[in-house]
Amino acid sequence: MELEQYQHFLVLAQTLHYGQAAQNLGVSASALTRSIQKIESTLGHALFIRDKRSVRLSQAGHVFRAHALEASKGWAELKDHLAQENDSPTGDLKIFCSVTACYSVLPDLLAPFRRAYPGVQIHLQTGDAADAMSKVLDGVADLTITAVPDQLPSRCVFNSILKTPRVFIHSANDPDAALYREGQALDWSKIPMVLPERGLARERIDECFAALGIRPKIYAEVSGHEAILAMVNLGFGVGVVPALVLEKSPYHNTLSILPSPKFSKPLAPYDVGLCMLKRDMSRSPLKQFWDLVLTLGR
Amino acid sequence: MELEQYQHFLVLAQTLHYGQAAQNLGVSASALTRSIQKIESTLGHALFIRDKRSVRLSQAGHVFRAHALEASKGWAELKDHLAQENDSPTGDLKIFCSVTACYSVLPDLLAPFRRAYPGVQIHLQTGDAADAMSKVLDGVADLTITAVPDQLPSRCVFNSILKTPRVFIHSANDPDAALYREGQALDWSKIPMVLPERGLARERIDECFAALGIRPKIYAEVSGHEAILAMVNLGFGVGVVPALVLEKSPYHNTLSILPSPKFSKPLAPYDVGLCMLKRDMSRSPLKQFWDLVLTLGR
DNA sequence: ATACTGTATTGCGATTATTGCAATACGGTT
DNA sequence: AACCGTATTGCAATAATCGCAATACAGTAT
């Protein structure tokens, strides 16, 4: 008997409505049906009386409800008890992190986590954000802090931590710097740009320009926000990076922000968050990390 | 958290030995290892301290043990409570049964079951014993009462109910009846025989004769014990059937038992028992039936 | 009467998890 | 140093689970 099924039962016992209970639980109605059927089958008693129009607890259902409540309470008490033990939870935590996230959001998460769970061994690996998802899917990393992917694999869950606008930047070293500073309307099809080589960021930028019928003039394609900053700083062109990346970089007072082109469809902000496997939501110390991030977010 | 895993934990907590505990539980050591790992992972605490030479409970392990015992007790109480409810367990029970078993052992099982669990709707189907296993595997039947198969599918469990010797029989109508009655050594290679067309019984008989270097003279190949009885009763030859089948048949006083040939490797008794899917061992009302048979067997 | 709506259940294909076997890692022992 | 005993892990096979779409079925509206 799964503890999760107890929860299914308890919610259904309250709502007395499969569709609604399923929605509350975040599962499909068929999954809920089968959870209940499975309990009934192991118990040998019908827990609910369904007469096609209404659902209500049977006698055995009431008995089981008392048990399920008791069991849930026992489980909660256990966790309390363990939390108050002097020894903190143990385990390994393999984090994969883009450099961007490593500079920007990671410190704010890792410090309190370390304080709360000193027994957890943390392995931190940085790398290209494009690899983040596959690292998690392959089990090389337990969780990753990175931009929200174009489409989340079904096995993963994502929790946004912060959003920061994307800004267009240029350097005083740029031959055209004077032009940019005048604040006039710019012809974006003629401005040399430093853009990401691939990945979600590049796609979004291309889409936004395309919506205006503009084919940007690409001076360089590079990999990684930090590389963009470096190139732009050398005066090679105009780049696009998340504002936060600029702020945390050593170039933040040598580079200037340009007003964004008048996109019909605005460039979505850079959304960075936590991503891990659904499966691990119930596992330690991943659950602890996830929960901590939630509390910090509020 | 599975209730089954609680059991795994509790047994390991007692034996403090993976191999031994695994054997007690009837699972492989690796499965046990993973059960424990999973609990530890969801709790975030090591339950056992392993130092390659010994296994002992950790502090968190002791805490969890108290919880697990409590939870087990609660579960047992629940089942007690439900058992004492006035409404008996409900459900369907689809039984597939060879005719032989239907006459011989089924009544002794079904009567007490019906008395104990009147709420269970019983569906009984008889048919060729050779089909029994596939009926269960295909989900057409929940359980079957039949001879132990040559090799049990891995998804199934089997529980022997009774064994009865196989006997060689002949009829007074047989032209050679006088010969048989004299009690002299018989030349089995010359005696016409009525044997099962296929299946385990036939294979065993062939093996036993083959071990003596004898190729029996087959007069007829038929399907089903009852058919053998009928053919033998008409005087067509000598047949082999489980003793119990003979006793329960209408021919039991018109047919006579011959001394068995002196097989070097004796003909194994007919072993009839209960077979169902492992999966269903925890489901109702199959578990009830299984348990009832166990108690009757003792 | 017939079509329609809301609700629980079931069939099915695809995805995940679990198992057991064999291989491995790692102390202690001969 | 080779060998045991024991827990763990890699891997391939097996089984369970999920969500979607189809179905069943009672009440309601047209």
XYZ file of C-alpha atoms (C1' of nucleotides) in Angstrom:
656
model
C 0.000 0.000 0.000
C 1.527 3.243 -1.136
C 1.488 6.257 1.095
C 0.645 8.265 -1.990
C -2.532 6.258 -2.443
C -3.594 7.188 1.060
C -3.451 10.770 -0.055
C -5.503 9.969 -3.122
C -8.096 8.302 -0.974
C -8.241 11.096 1.564
C -8.711 13.779 -1.040
C -11.409 11.804 -2.779
C -13.086 11.141 0.540
C -13.336 14.882 0.987
C -14.356 16.009 -2.441
C -16.426 12.934 -3.268
C -15.806 13.749 -6.884
C -13.245 11.964 -9.020
C -12.556 14.699 -11.520
C -12.128 17.340 -8.848
C -10.020 15.163 -6.573
C -7.827 14.172 -9.487
C -7.260 17.788 -10.342
C -6.377 18.626 -6.749
C -3.904 15.797 -6.726
C -2.434 16.674 -10.065
C -3.122 13.302 -11.644
C -5.549 12.154 -14.295
C -8.929 10.852 -13.313
C -8.048 7.418 -14.569
C -5.012 7.270 -12.332
C -7.187 8.165 -9.376
C -9.769 5.560 -10.312
C -7.051 2.959 -10.377
C -5.527 4.041 -7.101
C -8.852 3.603 -5.375
C -9.517 0.324 -7.147
C -6.180 -0.934 -5.968
C -6.848 -0.081 -2.360
C -10.271 -1.651 -2.562
C -8.746 -4.710 -4.109
C -6.132 -5.178 -1.411
C -8.677 -4.582 1.306
C -11.423 -6.634 -0.252
C -14.002 -3.983 0.475
C -15.551 -1.244 -1.572
C -14.539 2.080 -0.058
C -16.986 4.192 -1.986
C -20.518 3.634 -3.107
C -20.916 4.853 -6.649
C -24.299 5.011 -8.166
C -23.442 6.794 -11.374
C -24.620 10.047 -9.968
C -22.966 10.341 -6.632
C -19.948 9.080 -4.759
C -20.018 8.547 -1.042
C -18.039 6.671 1.557
C -19.088 3.144 2.357
C -18.970 1.732 5.837
C -15.591 0.197 5.149
C -14.619 3.534 3.666
C -15.190 5.265 6.964
C -13.129 2.676 8.764
C -10.326 3.043 6.281
C -10.484 6.798 6.485
C -9.756 6.674 10.193
C -6.808 4.433 9.483
C -5.518 6.592 6.659
C -5.668 9.712 8.790
C -3.821 7.941 11.543
C -1.178 6.678 9.145
C -0.699 10.103 7.615
C -0.304 11.587 11.049
C 2.209 8.918 11.965
C 4.218 9.697 8.873
C 4.205 13.412 9.587
C 5.309 12.762 13.142
C 8.110 10.573 11.923
C 9.419 13.299 9.712
C 9.171 15.820 12.525
C 10.980 13.481 14.801
C 13.764 12.888 12.331
C 14.060 16.571 11.578
C 14.683 17.230 15.253
C 17.379 14.630 15.541
C 20.748 16.178 16.015
C 22.155 14.582 12.900
C 21.053 16.404 9.813
C 19.955 14.576 6.703
C 22.788 13.051 4.758
C 23.225 12.371 1.113
C 24.765 13.672 -2.062
C 23.529 16.481 -4.217
C 24.865 16.822 -7.717
C 24.118 20.256 -9.109
C 24.712 21.308 -12.663
C 24.688 25.002 -13.241
C 25.297 27.372 -16.067
C 27.991 29.918 -15.353
C 25.378 32.609 -15.465
C 23.275 30.963 -12.799
C 26.357 30.145 -10.813
C 27.168 33.810 -10.471
C 23.666 35.129 -10.149
C 21.268 32.939 -8.217
C 23.222 30.008 -6.913
C 24.902 31.737 -3.969
C 21.561 32.837 -2.567
C 20.334 29.263 -2.619
C 23.394 27.352 -1.640
C 24.271 29.372 1.436
C 21.009 28.809 3.313
C 20.906 25.193 2.155
C 24.343 24.566 3.504
C 23.351 26.160 6.779
C 20.212 24.042 7.083
C 21.682 20.748 5.889
C 25.389 20.638 6.607
C 25.394 16.862 6.275
C 24.681 16.926 2.578
C 27.675 16.577 0.304
C 27.320 19.038 -2.552
C 28.851 18.427 -5.961
C 28.726 21.466 -8.190
C 29.479 21.372 -11.861
C 29.260 24.266 -14.254
C 28.884 24.032 -17.963
C 26.972 25.064 -21.014
C 23.342 25.757 -20.220
C 22.362 23.825 -23.327
C 23.588 20.616 -21.704
C 21.750 21.145 -18.454
C 18.657 19.195 -19.302
C 20.471 16.167 -20.650
C 22.687 16.039 -17.591
C 19.606 15.692 -15.437
C 17.905 13.231 -17.742
C 21.003 11.069 -17.829
C 21.346 11.124 -14.077
C 24.736 12.842 -14.241
C 23.267 15.662 -12.201
C 20.404 15.600 -9.734
C 19.294 19.120 -10.374
C 20.183 22.007 -12.544
C 19.766 25.734 -12.296
C 19.284 27.121 -15.727
C 16.983 28.963 -18.063
C 13.590 27.442 -18.662
C 13.929 25.157 -21.656
C 11.802 25.550 -24.754
C 9.885 22.480 -23.821
C 10.241 20.694 -20.565
C 10.804 16.936 -20.820
C 7.871 15.104 -19.293
C 10.038 13.552 -16.607
C 11.112 16.936 -15.288
C 9.660 19.633 -13.102
C 10.715 23.243 -13.250
C 10.429 26.003 -10.713
C 11.174 29.563 -11.740
C 13.460 31.446 -9.380
C 13.905 34.776 -11.044
C 13.268 36.583 -14.266
C 15.480 39.289 -15.612
C 14.959 41.299 -18.780
C 17.265 40.892 -21.739
C 19.127 44.041 -22.574
C 20.984 45.239 -25.651
C 24.472 46.365 -24.792
C 27.360 48.105 -26.452
C 30.806 49.234 -25.480
C 32.480 52.610 -25.553
C 35.173 50.923 -27.619
C 32.714 50.366 -30.402
C 33.432 52.548 -33.451
C 29.719 53.295 -33.632
C 29.427 54.113 -29.957
C 28.784 57.769 -30.623
C 25.908 56.884 -32.910
C 24.283 54.693 -30.310
C 24.548 57.378 -27.672
C 22.547 59.851 -29.708
C 19.398 57.986 -28.904
C 18.051 58.139 -32.450
C 16.094 55.364 -34.055
C 18.566 52.767 -35.213
C 18.576 50.638 -38.328
C 18.992 47.235 -36.716
C 19.603 45.537 -40.022
C 22.915 47.375 -40.264
C 24.207 47.073 -36.733
C 26.754 44.286 -36.240
C 25.589 41.936 -33.549
C 27.115 39.344 -31.268
C 24.586 36.622 -30.725
C 24.460 33.177 -29.143
C 25.421 30.474 -31.566
C 22.480 28.245 -30.736
C 19.956 27.512 -28.065
C 16.761 29.014 -26.859
C 18.059 32.575 -26.472
C 19.112 32.721 -30.090
C 15.823 31.359 -31.335
C 13.842 33.950 -29.428
C 15.939 36.804 -30.734
C 15.617 35.564 -34.298
C 11.857 35.304 -33.887
C 11.550 38.834 -32.577
C 13.570 40.315 -35.402
C 11.786 38.183 -37.941
C 8.447 39.535 -36.714
C 9.690 42.980 -37.752
C 10.943 41.674 -41.066
C 14.530 42.372 -40.083
C 17.455 40.082 -40.719
C 20.058 41.217 -38.192
C 23.606 41.607 -39.335
C 25.538 39.047 -37.386
C 29.109 39.832 -36.637
C 29.866 36.915 -34.383
C 28.173 33.855 -33.004
C 29.472 32.734 -29.685
C 28.611 30.334 -26.940
C 27.762 31.589 -23.501
C 26.685 34.911 -22.072
C 30.146 35.609 -20.745
C 31.581 35.244 -24.230
C 29.058 37.754 -25.536
C 30.122 40.216 -22.900
C 33.763 39.782 -23.772
C 33.183 40.268 -27.484
C 30.965 43.268 -26.999
C 33.476 44.748 -24.612
C 36.067 44.564 -27.342
C 33.794 46.715 -29.448
C 32.833 44.031 -31.958
C 29.158 44.907 -31.952
C 25.942 44.973 -30.012
C 24.975 42.037 -27.858
C 21.973 40.764 -25.983
C 22.300 39.371 -22.473
C 20.128 39.051 -19.409
C 20.409 42.216 -17.332
C 21.472 40.226 -14.307
C 24.393 38.730 -16.159
C 25.610 42.189 -17.026
C 25.277 43.381 -13.447
C 27.244 40.484 -12.035
C 29.958 40.740 -14.641
C 33.261 42.629 -14.394
C 32.124 44.696 -17.386
C 29.069 46.162 -15.763
C 30.515 49.671 -15.712
C 32.258 49.618 -19.028
C 29.262 48.507 -21.057
C 26.116 50.512 -21.688
C 22.548 49.493 -22.247
C 20.853 50.467 -25.486
C 17.117 50.956 -25.769
C 15.608 47.816 -27.160
C 14.266 47.773 -30.721
C 10.498 48.317 -30.910
C 9.590 44.676 -31.188
C 5.998 43.906 -32.023
C 6.453 40.802 -29.935
C 8.673 41.775 -27.020
C 11.713 39.745 -26.158
C 10.751 37.507 -23.268
C 12.761 37.960 -20.091
C 15.389 35.469 -19.159
C 13.730 32.992 -16.819
C 16.063 31.006 -14.644
C 14.936 28.316 -12.298
C 15.406 24.967 -10.742
C 14.890 21.791 -12.703
C 14.920 18.182 -11.586
C 13.236 14.862 -12.204
C 9.670 14.443 -10.994
C 10.762 11.169 -9.526
C 13.171 12.925 -7.200
C 10.534 15.190 -5.730
C 10.108 12.668 -2.941
C 13.781 11.941 -2.500
C 16.274 13.395 -0.181
C 18.084 15.742 -0.216
C 16.472 16.920 -3.428
C 13.131 17.451 -1.814
C 14.772 19.593 0.859
C 16.467 21.742 -1.743
C 13.277 22.190 -3.710
C 11.310 23.112 -0.621
C 13.969 25.550 0.493
C 13.853 27.320 -2.841
C 10.096 27.551 -2.555
C 10.308 29.206 0.846
C 12.991 31.617 -0.345
C 10.852 32.504 -3.323
C 8.045 33.676 -1.097
C 6.343 4.553 0.861
C 5.239 1.016 0.269
C 3.929 -1.078 3.094
C 5.959 -3.919 1.638
C 9.125 -1.929 2.161
C 8.282 -1.532 5.823
C 8.344 -5.287 6.031
C 11.681 -5.399 4.286
C 13.061 -2.899 6.726
C 11.694 -4.658 9.783
C 13.087 -8.009 8.790
C 16.478 -6.529 8.040
C 16.396 -4.654 11.320
C 16.023 -8.003 13.050
C 18.458 -10.140 11.145
C 20.962 -7.347 10.461
C 22.078 -9.368 7.488
C 21.062 -8.598 3.931
C 21.418 -12.064 2.497
C 19.498 -13.681 5.302
C 16.778 -11.060 5.395
C 16.379 -11.269 1.646
C 15.942 -15.003 1.860
C 13.360 -14.666 4.621
C 11.462 -12.193 2.499
C 11.722 -14.247 -0.646
C 13.400 -11.553 -2.695
C 16.897 -11.162 -4.029
C 19.501 -9.351 -2.007
C 19.680 -6.605 -4.588
C 15.970 -5.964 -4.322
C 16.342 -5.644 -0.573
C 19.293 -3.318 -0.931
C 17.229 -1.110 -3.167
C 14.206 -1.157 -0.904
C 16.308 0.090 1.964
C 18.053 2.629 -0.211
C 14.714 3.941 -1.312
C 13.462 4.392 2.222
C 16.692 6.070 3.196
C 16.417 8.306 0.192
C 12.893 9.438 0.944
C 13.731 10.004 4.591
C 17.085 11.603 3.977
C 18.705 9.578 6.699
C 20.765 6.440 6.700
C 18.832 3.756 8.533
C 21.679 1.312 8.869
C 25.350 1.773 9.507
C 27.282 -0.549 7.237
C 30.946 -0.976 7.730
C 31.484 -3.811 5.290
C 31.559 -6.281 8.094
C 28.496 -5.539 10.088
C 25.103 -3.960 9.685
C 23.434 -2.204 12.546
C 20.648 0.279 13.065
C 21.538 3.930 13.028
C 19.892 6.419 15.326
C 17.431 7.369 12.618
C 16.969 3.646 12.061
C 15.707 3.182 15.591
C 13.301 6.058 15.167
C 12.028 4.650 11.920
C 11.712 1.207 13.422
C 9.307 2.517 16.036
C 7.302 4.133 13.291
C 7.341 1.047 11.095
C 6.157 -1.154 13.931
C 3.389 1.274 14.684
C 2.353 1.425 11.054
C 2.350 -2.348 10.734
C 0.235 -2.620 13.815
C -2.156 -0.042 12.469
C -2.485 -1.973 9.246
C -3.134 -5.219 11.070
C -5.744 -3.531 13.203
C -7.402 -2.135 10.141
C -7.717 -5.560 8.631
C -9.053 -6.961 11.875
C -11.541 -4.176 12.073
C -12.715 -4.714 8.533
C -12.922 -8.445 9.028
C -15.289 -7.907 11.929
C -17.555 -5.619 9.997
C -20.843 -7.271 9.313
C -20.409 -6.981 5.578
C -18.097 -9.604 4.248
C -15.477 -8.820 1.655
C -16.874 -8.390 -1.802
C -15.439 -9.015 -5.196
C -15.309 -11.484 -8.025
C -13.371 -14.684 -8.192
C -12.852 -16.344 -11.554
C -11.747 -19.929 -11.113
C -10.606 -22.181 -13.902
C -10.534 -25.832 -13.060
C -9.832 -29.077 -14.792
C -12.687 -31.534 -14.601
C -10.538 -33.785 -12.511
C -9.882 -31.089 -9.947
C -13.472 -30.030 -10.093
C -14.579 -33.438 -8.922
C -11.802 -34.153 -6.528
C -10.531 -31.177 -4.602
C -12.673 -28.213 -5.502
C -15.682 -29.049 -3.326
C -13.530 -29.228 -0.228
C -12.207 -25.756 -0.939
C -15.226 -23.999 -2.265
C -17.614 -24.958 0.511
C -15.657 -23.422 3.370
C -14.757 -20.419 1.233
C -18.365 -19.780 0.459
C -19.203 -20.043 4.133
C -16.484 -17.610 5.141
C -16.968 -15.089 2.333
C -20.526 -15.182 1.099
C -20.126 -11.749 -0.488
C -17.711 -12.975 -3.118
C -19.193 -13.770 -6.491
C -17.655 -16.971 -7.770
C -17.294 -17.726 -11.457
C -16.295 -21.298 -12.144
C -15.165 -22.541 -15.496
C -13.976 -26.033 -16.310
C -11.818 -26.994 -19.205
C -8.732 -28.739 -20.399
C -5.999 -28.691 -17.787
C -3.513 -27.808 -20.503
C -5.171 -24.409 -20.894
C -5.178 -23.599 -17.227
C -1.950 -21.697 -17.111
C -2.697 -19.540 -20.126
C -6.092 -18.634 -18.749
C -4.434 -17.242 -15.661
C -1.682 -15.500 -17.568
C -4.208 -13.866 -19.870
C -6.324 -12.699 -16.978
C -9.299 -14.760 -18.137
C -9.203 -16.556 -14.812
C -7.916 -15.349 -11.471
C -6.854 -18.718 -10.240
C -6.768 -22.271 -11.392
C -6.758 -25.616 -9.695
C -4.765 -28.023 -11.747
C -1.730 -30.255 -11.890
C 1.611 -28.628 -11.285
C 2.901 -27.542 -14.671
C 6.247 -28.686 -16.017
C 7.655 -25.284 -15.440
C 5.889 -22.545 -13.614
C 5.756 -19.181 -15.402
C 7.699 -16.632 -13.413
C 4.618 -14.522 -12.803
C 2.807 -17.378 -11.061
C 2.830 -18.998 -7.674
C 1.759 -22.555 -7.030
C 0.591 -24.250 -3.887
C 0.198 -27.998 -3.802
C -3.058 -29.224 -2.316
C -2.858 -32.945 -2.695
C -0.838 -35.658 -4.323
C -2.287 -38.916 -5.509
C -0.413 -41.807 -7.087
C -0.939 -42.689 -10.708
C -2.341 -46.135 -11.188
C -2.521 -48.510 -14.117
C -6.032 -49.718 -14.717
C -7.835 -52.218 -16.822
C -11.384 -53.374 -17.296
C -13.044 -56.738 -16.977
C -14.278 -56.186 -20.512
C -10.743 -56.328 -21.765
C -10.020 -59.490 -23.759
C -6.757 -59.811 -21.866
C -8.329 -59.263 -18.468
C -7.685 -62.844 -17.394
C -4.019 -62.460 -18.166
C -3.720 -59.340 -16.082
C -5.417 -60.962 -13.145
C -2.881 -63.737 -12.922
C -0.367 -61.364 -11.425
C 2.512 -62.551 -13.573
C 5.188 -60.259 -14.938
C 3.771 -58.535 -17.962
C 5.438 -57.588 -21.207
C 4.510 -53.917 -21.351
C 5.728 -53.541 -24.870
C 2.849 -55.737 -26.024
C 0.012 -54.394 -23.924
C -2.252 -51.928 -25.715
C -2.405 -48.673 -23.831
C -4.691 -45.683 -23.647
C -2.568 -42.632 -22.954
C -2.998 -38.871 -22.824
C -2.463 -37.293 -26.195
C -0.177 -34.567 -24.892
C 0.761 -32.661 -21.815
C 2.849 -33.262 -18.771
C 1.303 -36.601 -17.799
C 2.126 -38.100 -21.175
C 5.692 -36.870 -21.073
C 6.299 -38.406 -17.678
C 4.931 -41.757 -18.727
C 7.036 -41.784 -21.855
C 10.120 -40.940 -19.814
C 9.503 -43.771 -17.362
C 9.031 -46.347 -20.089
C 11.987 -44.999 -21.997
C 14.185 -45.460 -18.929
C 13.382 -49.182 -19.148
C 14.026 -49.239 -22.865
C 10.377 -49.983 -23.556
C 8.281 -48.413 -26.293
C 4.708 -48.922 -25.128
C 2.169 -50.086 -27.642
C -0.295 -47.281 -27.895
C -3.803 -48.172 -28.740
C -5.375 -44.772 -28.307
C -4.371 -41.262 -27.465
C -7.057 -39.214 -25.815
C -7.482 -35.954 -24.059
C -8.512 -35.831 -20.435
C -8.538 -38.327 -17.616
C -12.224 -38.948 -17.977
C -11.735 -39.958 -21.576
C -9.077 -42.447 -20.544
C -11.458 -43.990 -18.051
C -14.151 -44.305 -20.663
C -11.856 -45.925 -23.205
C -10.383 -48.325 -20.682
C -13.837 -49.188 -19.454
C -14.731 -50.267 -22.970
C -11.875 -52.726 -22.816
C -9.626 -50.961 -25.281
C -6.493 -51.357 -23.214
C -4.669 -50.346 -20.096
C -4.687 -46.754 -18.944
C -2.926 -44.579 -16.435
C -4.832 -42.128 -14.266
C -4.433 -40.531 -10.876
C -5.900 -42.797 -8.225
C -8.165 -40.054 -7.011
C -9.711 -39.626 -10.443
C -10.561 -43.310 -10.490
C -12.106 -43.168 -7.042
C -14.319 -40.215 -7.879
C -15.416 -41.656 -11.181
C -18.523 -43.729 -11.913
C -16.190 -46.537 -13.024
C -14.451 -47.000 -9.730
C -15.941 -50.419 -9.159
C -15.835 -51.702 -12.683
C -12.163 -51.006 -13.262
C -9.256 -52.715 -11.553
C -5.828 -51.553 -10.646
C -2.821 -53.340 -12.094
C 0.518 -53.441 -10.338
C 2.712 -50.798 -11.829
C 5.624 -51.823 -14.017
C 8.940 -51.929 -12.175
C 10.137 -48.530 -13.253
C 13.704 -47.661 -12.423
C 12.497 -44.118 -12.073
C 9.062 -44.263 -10.463
C 6.137 -42.462 -11.978
C 5.707 -39.255 -10.005
C 2.374 -38.839 -8.261
C -0.217 -36.518 -9.665
C 0.235 -33.230 -7.874
C -2.731 -30.904 -7.949
C -2.722 -27.477 -6.480
C -3.659 -23.869 -6.641
C -2.047 -21.483 -9.087
C -2.391 -17.746 -9.463
C -0.402 -14.650 -10.312
C 2.134 -13.438 -7.781
C 0.697 -10.010 -8.237
C -2.646 -11.159 -6.923
C -1.228 -12.492 -3.691
C -2.035 -9.161 -2.107
C -5.407 -8.735 -3.740
C -8.798 -9.601 -2.567
C -10.529 -12.005 -2.630
C -7.638 -14.016 -4.046
C -5.539 -13.609 -0.972
C -8.415 -14.895 1.151
C -8.767 -17.972 -1.023
C -5.064 -18.682 -0.928
C -4.906 -18.292 2.826
C -7.929 -20.502 3.314
C -6.332 -23.263 1.299
C -3.221 -22.958 3.398
C -5.141 -23.377 6.622
C -7.079 -26.341 5.222
C -3.823 -27.916 4.161
C -2.536 -27.949 7.713
C -38.142 10.215 -28.302
C -33.475 11.760 -29.314
C -29.544 14.175 -28.687
C -26.685 16.059 -25.228
C -24.014 16.567 -20.875
C -21.455 15.188 -16.999
C -19.015 11.561 -14.719
C -16.597 7.247 -13.784
C -14.328 3.567 -15.937
C -11.618 0.845 -19.309
C -8.446 -0.229 -23.514
C -4.262 0.830 -25.181
C 0.288 2.547 -26.247
C 4.206 4.622 -24.310
C 6.872 5.645 -20.470
C 8.954 4.241 -15.838
C 10.097 1.461 -12.269
C 11.468 -3.019 -10.403
C 13.580 -7.371 -10.438
C 17.117 -10.946 -10.594
C 21.417 -12.307 -12.381
C 26.032 -11.548 -12.905
C 29.853 -8.611 -12.068
C 32.180 -5.628 -8.800
C 34.048 -3.619 -4.565
C 35.893 -4.262 -0.299
C 36.879 -5.850 4.333
C 38.679 -9.951 6.803
C 40.955 -14.755 6.690
C 43.798 -18.630 5.341
C 48.812 -12.869 -1.861
C 44.878 -15.552 -3.026
C 40.499 -16.423 -1.232
C 35.761 -15.766 1.151
C 31.773 -13.567 2.550
C 28.884 -9.712 1.982
C 26.769 -5.502 0.169
C 26.222 -2.958 -3.897
C 25.805 -1.780 -8.844
C 25.282 -2.496 -14.211
C 22.358 -4.410 -17.247
C 18.688 -6.690 -19.665
C 14.158 -8.423 -19.062
C 9.766 -7.983 -16.980
C 5.955 -5.646 -14.906
C 3.469 -1.610 -13.257
C 1.831 3.043 -14.166
C 0.203 6.922 -16.474
C -2.446 9.807 -19.620
C -5.198 9.961 -23.603
C -9.026 8.617 -26.004
C -12.959 5.735 -26.209
C -16.847 3.827 -23.656
C -20.783 3.276 -20.502
C -24.437 5.163 -18.349
C -27.771 8.081 -15.949
C -29.964 12.441 -15.939
C -31.479 16.667 -18.761
C -32.702 19.564 -22.519
C -34.576 20.020 -27.217
